[in-house]
mmCIF file of C-alpha atoms and ligand atoms in Angstrom:
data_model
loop_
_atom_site.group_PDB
_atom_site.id
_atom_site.type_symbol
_atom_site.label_atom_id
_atom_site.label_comp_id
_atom_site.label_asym_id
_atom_site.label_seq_id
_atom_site.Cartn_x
_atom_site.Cartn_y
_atom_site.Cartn_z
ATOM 1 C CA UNK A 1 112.945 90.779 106.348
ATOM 2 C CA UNK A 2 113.458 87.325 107.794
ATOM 3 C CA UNK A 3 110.870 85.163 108.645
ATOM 4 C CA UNK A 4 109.986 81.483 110.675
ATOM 5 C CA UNK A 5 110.957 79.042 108.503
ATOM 6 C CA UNK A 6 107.538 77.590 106.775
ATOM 7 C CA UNK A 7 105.562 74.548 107.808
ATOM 8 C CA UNK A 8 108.439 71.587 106.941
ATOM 9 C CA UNK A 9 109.522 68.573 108.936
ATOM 10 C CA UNK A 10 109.612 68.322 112.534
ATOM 11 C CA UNK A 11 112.553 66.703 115.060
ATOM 12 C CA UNK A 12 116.053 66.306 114.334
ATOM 13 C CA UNK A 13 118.126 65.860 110.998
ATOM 14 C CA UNK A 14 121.629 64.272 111.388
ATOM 15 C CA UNK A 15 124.499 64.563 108.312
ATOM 16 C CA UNK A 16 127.686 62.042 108.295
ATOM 17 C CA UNK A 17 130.795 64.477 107.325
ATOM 18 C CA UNK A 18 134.241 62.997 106.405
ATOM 19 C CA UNK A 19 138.010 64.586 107.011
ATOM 20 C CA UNK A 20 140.482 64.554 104.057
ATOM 21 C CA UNK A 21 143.795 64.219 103.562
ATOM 22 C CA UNK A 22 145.610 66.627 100.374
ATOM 23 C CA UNK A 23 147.259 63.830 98.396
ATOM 24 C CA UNK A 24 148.829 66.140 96.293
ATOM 25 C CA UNK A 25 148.940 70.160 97.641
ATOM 26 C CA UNK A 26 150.408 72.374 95.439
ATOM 27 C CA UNK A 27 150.618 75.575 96.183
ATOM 28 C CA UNK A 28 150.974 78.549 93.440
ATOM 29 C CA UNK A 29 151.629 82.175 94.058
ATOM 30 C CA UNK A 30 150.162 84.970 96.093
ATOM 31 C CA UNK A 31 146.776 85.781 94.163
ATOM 32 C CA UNK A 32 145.506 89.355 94.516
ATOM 33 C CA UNK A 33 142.826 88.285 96.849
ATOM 34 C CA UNK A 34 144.987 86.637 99.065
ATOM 35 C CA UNK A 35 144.206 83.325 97.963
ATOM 36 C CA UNK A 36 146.621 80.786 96.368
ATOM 37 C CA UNK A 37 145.794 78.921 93.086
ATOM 38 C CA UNK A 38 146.226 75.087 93.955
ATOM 39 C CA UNK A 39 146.296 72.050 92.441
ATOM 40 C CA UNK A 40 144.744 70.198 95.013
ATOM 41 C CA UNK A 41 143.974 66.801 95.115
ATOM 42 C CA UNK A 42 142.038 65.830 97.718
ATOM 43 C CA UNK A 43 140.759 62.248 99.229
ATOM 44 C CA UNK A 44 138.076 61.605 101.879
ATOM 45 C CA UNK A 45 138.945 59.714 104.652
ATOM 46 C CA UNK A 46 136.697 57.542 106.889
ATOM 47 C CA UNK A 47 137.264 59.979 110.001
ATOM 48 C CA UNK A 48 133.702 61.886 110.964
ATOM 49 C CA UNK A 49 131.692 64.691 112.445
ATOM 50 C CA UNK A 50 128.246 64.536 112.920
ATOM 51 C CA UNK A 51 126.211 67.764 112.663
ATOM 52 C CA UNK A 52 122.751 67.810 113.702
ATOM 53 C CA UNK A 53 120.064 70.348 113.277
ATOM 54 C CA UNK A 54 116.778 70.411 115.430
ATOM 55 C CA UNK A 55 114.261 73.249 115.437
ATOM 56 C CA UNK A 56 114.737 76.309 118.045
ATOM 57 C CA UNK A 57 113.646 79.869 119.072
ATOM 58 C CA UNK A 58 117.376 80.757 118.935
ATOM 59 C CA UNK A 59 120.718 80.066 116.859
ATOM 60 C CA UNK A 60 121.913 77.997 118.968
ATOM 61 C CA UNK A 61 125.242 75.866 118.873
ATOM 62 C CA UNK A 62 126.992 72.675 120.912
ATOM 63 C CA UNK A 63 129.858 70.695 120.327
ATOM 64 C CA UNK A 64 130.151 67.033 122.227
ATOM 65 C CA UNK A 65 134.096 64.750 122.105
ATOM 66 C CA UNK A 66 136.908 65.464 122.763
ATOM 67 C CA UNK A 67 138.662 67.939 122.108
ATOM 68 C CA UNK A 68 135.113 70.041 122.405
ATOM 69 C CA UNK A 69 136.346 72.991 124.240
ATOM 70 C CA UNK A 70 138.826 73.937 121.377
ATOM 71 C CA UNK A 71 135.606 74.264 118.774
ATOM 72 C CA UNK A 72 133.912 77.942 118.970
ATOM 73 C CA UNK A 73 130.444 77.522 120.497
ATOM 74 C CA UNK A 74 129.023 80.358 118.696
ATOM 75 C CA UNK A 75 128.209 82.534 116.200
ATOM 76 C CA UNK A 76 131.898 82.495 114.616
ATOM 77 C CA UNK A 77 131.638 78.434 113.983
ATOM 78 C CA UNK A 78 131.865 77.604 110.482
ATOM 79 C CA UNK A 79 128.767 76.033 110.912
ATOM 80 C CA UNK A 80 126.910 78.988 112.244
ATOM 81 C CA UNK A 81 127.708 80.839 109.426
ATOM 82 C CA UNK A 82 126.427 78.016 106.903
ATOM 83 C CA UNK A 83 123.221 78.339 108.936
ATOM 84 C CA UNK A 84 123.016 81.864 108.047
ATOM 85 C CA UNK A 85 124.056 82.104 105.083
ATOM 86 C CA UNK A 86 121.414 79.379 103.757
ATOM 87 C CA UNK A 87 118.003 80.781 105.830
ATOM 88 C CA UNK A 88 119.655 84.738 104.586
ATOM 89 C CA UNK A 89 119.232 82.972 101.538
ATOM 90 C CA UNK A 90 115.688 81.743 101.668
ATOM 91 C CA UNK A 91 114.696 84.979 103.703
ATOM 92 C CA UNK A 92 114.223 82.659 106.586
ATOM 93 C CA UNK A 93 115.578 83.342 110.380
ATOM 94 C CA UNK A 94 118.006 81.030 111.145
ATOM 95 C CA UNK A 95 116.863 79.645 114.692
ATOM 96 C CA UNK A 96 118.288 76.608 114.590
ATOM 97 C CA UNK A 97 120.480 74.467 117.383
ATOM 98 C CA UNK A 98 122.944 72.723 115.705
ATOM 99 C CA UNK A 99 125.262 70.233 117.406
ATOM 100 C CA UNK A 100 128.443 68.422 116.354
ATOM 101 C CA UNK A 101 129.497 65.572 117.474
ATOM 102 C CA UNK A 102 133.364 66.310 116.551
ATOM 103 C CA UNK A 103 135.842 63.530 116.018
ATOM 104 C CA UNK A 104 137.823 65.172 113.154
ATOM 105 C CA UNK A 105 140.595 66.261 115.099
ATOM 106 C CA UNK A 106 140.557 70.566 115.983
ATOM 107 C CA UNK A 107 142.597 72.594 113.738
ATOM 108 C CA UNK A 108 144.609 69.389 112.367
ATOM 109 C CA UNK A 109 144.435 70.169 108.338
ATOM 110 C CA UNK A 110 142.123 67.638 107.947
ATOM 111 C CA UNK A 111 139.362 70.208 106.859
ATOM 112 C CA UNK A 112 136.922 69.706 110.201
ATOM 113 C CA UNK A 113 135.804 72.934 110.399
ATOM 114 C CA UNK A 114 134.993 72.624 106.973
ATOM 115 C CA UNK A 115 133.288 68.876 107.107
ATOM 116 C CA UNK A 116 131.101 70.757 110.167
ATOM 117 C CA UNK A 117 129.994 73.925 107.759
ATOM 118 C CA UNK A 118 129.123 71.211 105.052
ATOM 119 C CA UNK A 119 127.516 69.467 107.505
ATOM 120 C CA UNK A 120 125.409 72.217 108.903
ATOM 121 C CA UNK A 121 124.234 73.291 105.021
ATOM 122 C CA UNK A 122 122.930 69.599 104.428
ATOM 123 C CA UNK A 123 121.158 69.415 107.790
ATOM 124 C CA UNK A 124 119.139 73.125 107.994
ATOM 125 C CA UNK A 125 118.692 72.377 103.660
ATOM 126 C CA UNK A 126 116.543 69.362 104.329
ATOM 127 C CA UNK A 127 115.069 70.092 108.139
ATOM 128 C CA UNK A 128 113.721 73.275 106.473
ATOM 129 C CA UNK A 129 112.455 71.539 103.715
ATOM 130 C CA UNK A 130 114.201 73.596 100.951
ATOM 131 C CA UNK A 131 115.719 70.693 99.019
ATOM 132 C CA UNK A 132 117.741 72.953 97.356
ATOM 133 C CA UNK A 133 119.635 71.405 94.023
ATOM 134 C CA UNK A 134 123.042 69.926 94.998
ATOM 135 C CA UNK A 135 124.813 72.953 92.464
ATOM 136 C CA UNK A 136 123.395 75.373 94.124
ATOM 137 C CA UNK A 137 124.733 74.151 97.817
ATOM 138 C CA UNK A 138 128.028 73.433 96.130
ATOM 139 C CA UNK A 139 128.359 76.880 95.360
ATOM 140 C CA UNK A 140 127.236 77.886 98.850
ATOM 141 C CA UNK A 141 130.393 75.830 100.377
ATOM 142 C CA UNK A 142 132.550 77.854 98.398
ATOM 143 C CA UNK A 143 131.228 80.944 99.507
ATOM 144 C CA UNK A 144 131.602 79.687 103.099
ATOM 145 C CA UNK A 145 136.002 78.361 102.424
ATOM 146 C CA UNK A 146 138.020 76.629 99.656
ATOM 147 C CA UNK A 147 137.473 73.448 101.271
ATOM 148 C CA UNK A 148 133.731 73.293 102.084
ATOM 149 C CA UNK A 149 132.475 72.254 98.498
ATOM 150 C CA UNK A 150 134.399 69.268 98.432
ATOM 151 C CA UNK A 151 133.682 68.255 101.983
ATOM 152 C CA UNK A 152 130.112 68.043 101.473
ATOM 153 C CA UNK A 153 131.149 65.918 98.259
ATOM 154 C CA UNK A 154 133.375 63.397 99.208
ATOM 155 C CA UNK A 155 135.593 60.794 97.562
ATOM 156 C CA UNK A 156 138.218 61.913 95.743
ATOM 157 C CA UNK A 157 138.269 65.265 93.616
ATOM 158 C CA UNK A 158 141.092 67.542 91.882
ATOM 159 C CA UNK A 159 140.387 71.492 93.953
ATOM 160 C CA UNK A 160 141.297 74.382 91.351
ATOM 161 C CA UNK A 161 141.427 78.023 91.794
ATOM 162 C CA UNK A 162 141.532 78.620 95.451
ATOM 163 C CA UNK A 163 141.021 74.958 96.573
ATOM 164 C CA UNK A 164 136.693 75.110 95.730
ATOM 165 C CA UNK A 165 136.550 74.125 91.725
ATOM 166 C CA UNK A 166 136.208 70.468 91.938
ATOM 167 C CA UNK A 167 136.739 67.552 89.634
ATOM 168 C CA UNK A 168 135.803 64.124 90.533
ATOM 169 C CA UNK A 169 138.354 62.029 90.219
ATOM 170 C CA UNK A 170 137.947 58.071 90.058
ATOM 171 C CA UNK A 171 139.651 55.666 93.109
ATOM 172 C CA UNK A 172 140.075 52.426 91.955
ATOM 173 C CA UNK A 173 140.445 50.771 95.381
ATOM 174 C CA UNK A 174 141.105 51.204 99.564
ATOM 175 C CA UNK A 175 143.854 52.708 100.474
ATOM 176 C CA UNK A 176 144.760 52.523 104.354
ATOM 177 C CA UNK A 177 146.077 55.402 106.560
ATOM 178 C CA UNK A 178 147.293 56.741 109.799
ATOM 179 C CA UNK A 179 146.617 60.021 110.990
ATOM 180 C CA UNK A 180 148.978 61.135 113.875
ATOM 181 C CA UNK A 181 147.098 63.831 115.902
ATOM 182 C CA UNK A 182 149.897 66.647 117.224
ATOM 183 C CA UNK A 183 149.111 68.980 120.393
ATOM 184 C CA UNK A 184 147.744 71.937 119.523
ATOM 185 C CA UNK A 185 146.441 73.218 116.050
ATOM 186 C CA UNK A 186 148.210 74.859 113.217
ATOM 187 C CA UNK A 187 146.614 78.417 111.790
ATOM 188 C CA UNK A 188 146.127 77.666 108.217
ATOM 189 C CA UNK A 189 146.501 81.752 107.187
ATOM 190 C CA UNK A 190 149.764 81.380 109.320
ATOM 191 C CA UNK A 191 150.925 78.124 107.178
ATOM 192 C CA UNK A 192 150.254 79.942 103.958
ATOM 193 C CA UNK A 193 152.344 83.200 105.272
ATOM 194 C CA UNK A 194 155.070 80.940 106.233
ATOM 195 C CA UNK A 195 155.106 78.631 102.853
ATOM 196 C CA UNK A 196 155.391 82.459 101.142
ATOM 197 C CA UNK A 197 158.203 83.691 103.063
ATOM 198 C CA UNK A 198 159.950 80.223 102.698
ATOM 199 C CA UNK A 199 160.115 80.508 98.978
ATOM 200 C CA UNK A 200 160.070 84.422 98.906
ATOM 201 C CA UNK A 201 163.077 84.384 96.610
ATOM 202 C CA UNK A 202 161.455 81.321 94.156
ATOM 203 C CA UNK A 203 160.234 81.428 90.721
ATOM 204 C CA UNK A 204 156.653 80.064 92.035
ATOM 205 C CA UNK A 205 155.134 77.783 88.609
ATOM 206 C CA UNK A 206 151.777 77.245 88.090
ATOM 207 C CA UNK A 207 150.377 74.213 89.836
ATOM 208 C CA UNK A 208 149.353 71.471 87.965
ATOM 209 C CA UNK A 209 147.972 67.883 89.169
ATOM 210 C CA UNK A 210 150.543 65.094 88.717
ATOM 211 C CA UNK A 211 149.379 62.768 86.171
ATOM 212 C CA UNK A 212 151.457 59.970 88.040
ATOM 213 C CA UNK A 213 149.633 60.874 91.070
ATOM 214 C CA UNK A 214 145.968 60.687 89.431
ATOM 215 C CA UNK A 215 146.685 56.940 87.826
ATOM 216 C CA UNK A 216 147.641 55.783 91.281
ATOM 217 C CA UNK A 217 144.746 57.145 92.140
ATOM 218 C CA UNK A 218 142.905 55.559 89.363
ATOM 219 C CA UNK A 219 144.717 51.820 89.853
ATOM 220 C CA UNK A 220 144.191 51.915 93.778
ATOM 221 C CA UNK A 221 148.145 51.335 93.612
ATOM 222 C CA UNK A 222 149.372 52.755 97.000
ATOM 223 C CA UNK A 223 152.879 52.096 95.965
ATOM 224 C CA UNK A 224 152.719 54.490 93.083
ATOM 225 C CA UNK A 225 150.724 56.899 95.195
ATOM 226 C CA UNK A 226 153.365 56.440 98.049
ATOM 227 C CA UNK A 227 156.006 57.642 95.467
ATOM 228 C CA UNK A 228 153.874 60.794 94.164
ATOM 229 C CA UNK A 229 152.959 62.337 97.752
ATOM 230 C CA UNK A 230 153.404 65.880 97.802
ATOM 231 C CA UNK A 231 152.671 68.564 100.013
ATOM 232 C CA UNK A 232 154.080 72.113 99.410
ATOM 233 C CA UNK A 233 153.049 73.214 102.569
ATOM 234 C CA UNK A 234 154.733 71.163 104.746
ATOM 235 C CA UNK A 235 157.946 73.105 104.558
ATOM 236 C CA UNK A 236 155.684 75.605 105.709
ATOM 237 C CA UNK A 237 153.899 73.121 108.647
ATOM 238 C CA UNK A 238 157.924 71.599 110.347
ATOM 239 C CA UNK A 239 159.105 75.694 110.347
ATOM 240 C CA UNK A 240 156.316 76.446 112.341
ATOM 241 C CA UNK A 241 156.350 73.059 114.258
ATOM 242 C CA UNK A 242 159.896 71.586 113.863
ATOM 243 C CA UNK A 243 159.107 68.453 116.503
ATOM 244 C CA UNK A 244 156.566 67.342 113.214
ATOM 245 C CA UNK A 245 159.856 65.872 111.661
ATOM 246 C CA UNK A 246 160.159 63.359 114.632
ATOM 247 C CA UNK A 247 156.662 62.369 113.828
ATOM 248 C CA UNK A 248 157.187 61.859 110.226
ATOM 249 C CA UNK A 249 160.159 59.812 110.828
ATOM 250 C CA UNK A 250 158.617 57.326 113.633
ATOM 251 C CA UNK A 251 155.651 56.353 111.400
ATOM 252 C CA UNK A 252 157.852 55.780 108.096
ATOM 253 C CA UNK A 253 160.247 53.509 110.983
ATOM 254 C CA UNK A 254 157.731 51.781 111.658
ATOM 255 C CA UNK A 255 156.456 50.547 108.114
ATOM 256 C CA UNK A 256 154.370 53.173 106.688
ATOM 257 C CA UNK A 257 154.492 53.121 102.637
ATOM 258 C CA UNK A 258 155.193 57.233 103.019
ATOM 259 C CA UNK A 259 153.933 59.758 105.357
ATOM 260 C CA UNK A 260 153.533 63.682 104.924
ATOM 261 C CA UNK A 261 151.855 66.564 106.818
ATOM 262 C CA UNK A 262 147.888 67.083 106.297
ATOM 263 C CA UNK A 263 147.128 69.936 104.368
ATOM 264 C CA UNK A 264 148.348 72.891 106.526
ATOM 265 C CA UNK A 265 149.405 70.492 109.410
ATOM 266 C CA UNK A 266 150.114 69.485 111.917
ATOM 267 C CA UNK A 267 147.998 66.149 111.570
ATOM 268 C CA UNK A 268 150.379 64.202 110.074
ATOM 269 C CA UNK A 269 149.103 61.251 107.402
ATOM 270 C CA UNK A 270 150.473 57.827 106.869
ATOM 271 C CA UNK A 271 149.715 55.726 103.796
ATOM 272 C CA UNK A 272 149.900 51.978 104.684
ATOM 273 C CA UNK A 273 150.262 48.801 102.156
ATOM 274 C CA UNK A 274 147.614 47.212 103.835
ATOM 275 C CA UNK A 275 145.028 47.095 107.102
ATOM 276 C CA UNK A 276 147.917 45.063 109.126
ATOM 277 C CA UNK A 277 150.469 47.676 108.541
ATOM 278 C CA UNK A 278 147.944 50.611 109.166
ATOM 279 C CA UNK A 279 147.310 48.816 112.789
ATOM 280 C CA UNK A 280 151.093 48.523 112.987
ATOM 281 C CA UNK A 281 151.485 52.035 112.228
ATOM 282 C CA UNK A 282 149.335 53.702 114.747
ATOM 283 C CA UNK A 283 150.323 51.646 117.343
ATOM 284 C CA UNK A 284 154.234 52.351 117.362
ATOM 285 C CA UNK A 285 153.197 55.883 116.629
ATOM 286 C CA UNK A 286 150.969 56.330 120.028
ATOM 287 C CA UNK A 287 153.339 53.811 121.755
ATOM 288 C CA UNK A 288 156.160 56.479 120.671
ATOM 289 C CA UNK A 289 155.212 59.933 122.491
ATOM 290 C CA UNK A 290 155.623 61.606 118.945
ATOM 291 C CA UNK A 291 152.272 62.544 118.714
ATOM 292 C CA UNK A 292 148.947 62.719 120.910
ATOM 293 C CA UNK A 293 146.993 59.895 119.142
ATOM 294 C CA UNK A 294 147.171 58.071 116.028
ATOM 295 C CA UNK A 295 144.109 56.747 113.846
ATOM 296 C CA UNK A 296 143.932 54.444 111.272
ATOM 297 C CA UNK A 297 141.743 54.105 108.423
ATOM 298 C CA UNK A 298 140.687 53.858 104.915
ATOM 299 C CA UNK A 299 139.307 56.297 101.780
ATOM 300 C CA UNK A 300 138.088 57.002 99.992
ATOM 301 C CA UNK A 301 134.836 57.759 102.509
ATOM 302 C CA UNK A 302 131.764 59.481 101.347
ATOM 303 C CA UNK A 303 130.768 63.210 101.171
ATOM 304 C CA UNK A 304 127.921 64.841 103.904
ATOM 305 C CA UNK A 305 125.219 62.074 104.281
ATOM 306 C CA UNK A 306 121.981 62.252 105.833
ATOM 307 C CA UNK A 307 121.559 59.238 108.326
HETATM 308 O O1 C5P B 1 139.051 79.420 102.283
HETATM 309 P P1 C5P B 1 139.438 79.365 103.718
HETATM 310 O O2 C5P B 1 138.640 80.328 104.555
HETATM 311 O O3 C5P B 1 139.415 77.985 104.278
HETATM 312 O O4 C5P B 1 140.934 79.831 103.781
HETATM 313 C C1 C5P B 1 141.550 80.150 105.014
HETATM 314 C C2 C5P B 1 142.841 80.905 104.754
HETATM 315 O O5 C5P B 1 143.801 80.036 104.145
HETATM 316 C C3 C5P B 1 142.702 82.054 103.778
HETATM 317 O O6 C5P B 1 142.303 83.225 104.435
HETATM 318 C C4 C5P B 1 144.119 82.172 103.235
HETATM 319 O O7 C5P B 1 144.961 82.808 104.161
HETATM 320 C C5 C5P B 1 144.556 80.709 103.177
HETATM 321 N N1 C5P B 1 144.327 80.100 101.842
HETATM 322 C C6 C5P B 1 145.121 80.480 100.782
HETATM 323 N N2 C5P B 1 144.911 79.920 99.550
HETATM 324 C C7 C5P B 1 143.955 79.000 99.354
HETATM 325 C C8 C5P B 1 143.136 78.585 100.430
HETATM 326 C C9 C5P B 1 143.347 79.169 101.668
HETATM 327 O O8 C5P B 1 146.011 81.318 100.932
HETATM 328 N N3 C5P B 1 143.787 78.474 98.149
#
């Protein structure tokens, strides 16, 4: 039986979540439970949502920005269900009303739904006053999806098994981006169904991260990283959305060290030699029609903050 949530603080509690960007994807075989085992290297980036949580006699749940009337307003949010899922825990009813402030762009495969379900965790943990211990909310994110547990820890991390066994991984420096925003979202179980039938007649091997990849990483060298970019789902991403390609090629015209699709697409990411170029970047890319926006910035970025 549920009850009110005990006496704890009052008002509002507001958590900081960052997008990412999959430096390396790599995408193994069909597992039985209709997962794939990745090696998935992933790197915050200084995009954000804001999720905030303020006491109610309901669930209750609002998105502001944007692109607001693309997010579900209700009980099938990602966030939602972290609400749940932590007051089911704690035998507590979960009337809360969270809000998000989105600016992660909807559907892009830059993990926002995830950053928001992070988010939500962080914000009902400490306005209820649980303080639960940072393992045991880490293994709440990957109940909730593969990316969740390293949204809500930021920086830069190695994803095993299905995307949610993290290593931390150590950035030696900034890195600069763009992030062209496309029309429209991609379906990530759609991406993975076409990256299968692409390579239906492959020998699949096991992913593994690329040690070339983790000592760019490591040296802050965006050369080297430029070099050891890789994606195995954006085969998958420009079958689905061929007009991606013209994308691609406008922001590597215009400068860009190397550019590749974001996770399951169709946010497409741009990694820059320096602040300059990034500003270059993103402006040739919105001046171009190619995409809907373009955003620069740098990573690595935090995980879910309380501010
Ligand atoms: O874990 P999450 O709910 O974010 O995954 C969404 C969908 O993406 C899954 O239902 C599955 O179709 C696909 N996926 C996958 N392999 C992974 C992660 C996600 O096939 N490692």
């Amino acid at each position: 039986m549920t009850q009110p949530a005990a006496a704890t603080p009052t008002g509002t509690v507001t958590v900081r979540v960052p997008a990412k960007v999959n430096v390396q994807l790599s995408v193994g075989g069909l597992r039985p439970d209709g997962f794939h085992g990745l090696a998935n290297v992933f790197l915050a980036v200084g995009l954000y949502d804001s999720v905030s949580a303020t006491r109610a006699e309901e669930p209750r749940l609002t998105v502001s920005g944007p692109d607001a009337a693309l997010v579900p307003q209700d009980r099938t949010n990602l966030a939602a269900r972290a609400a749940e899922l932590l007051a089911e825990r704690h035998g507590l009813a979960p009337d809360v009303h969270l809000h998000i402030a989105k600016d992660i762009p909807v559907a892009g495969g830059m993990a926002g739904g995830s950053a928001d379900a992070a988010g939500a965790l962080l914000a009902c943990d400490r306005l209820w006053g649980l303080n639960t211990p940072r393992e045991e909310l880490l293994a709440l994110c990957a109940e909730l999806g593969s990316d969740v547990p390293f949204s809500f820890a930021g920086g830069a991390a190695l994803g095993e098994g299905r995307g949610e066994v993290l290593t931390p991984l150590e950035v030696g420096g900034a890195f600069h981006w763009v992030f062209a925003v496309a029309d429209g979202g991609l379906s990530t179980p759609d991406v993975y169904r076409e990256c299968d039938r692409l390579r239906a007649d492959d020998d699949v091997p096991e992913p593994v991260a690329s040690e070339a990849l983790l000592a760019a990483l490591r040296a802050g060298d965006a050369q080297a990283l430029a070099g050891a970019l890789r994606n195995d789902l954006q085969p998958a991403a420009l079958s689905l959305r061929p007009s991606l390609a013209e994308t691609l090629n406008t922001g590597l015209a215009a400068g860009a060290l190397a550019a590749l699709v974001s996770g399951s697409g169709p946010t497409c990411a741009f990694l820059a030699a320096d602040a300059d170029s990034a500003a270059r970047t993103a402006h040739t890319l919105t001046a171009s029609g190619t995409c809907r926006a373009a955003r620069a910035t740098t990573s690595p970025a935090p995980g879910a903050t309380v501010v």
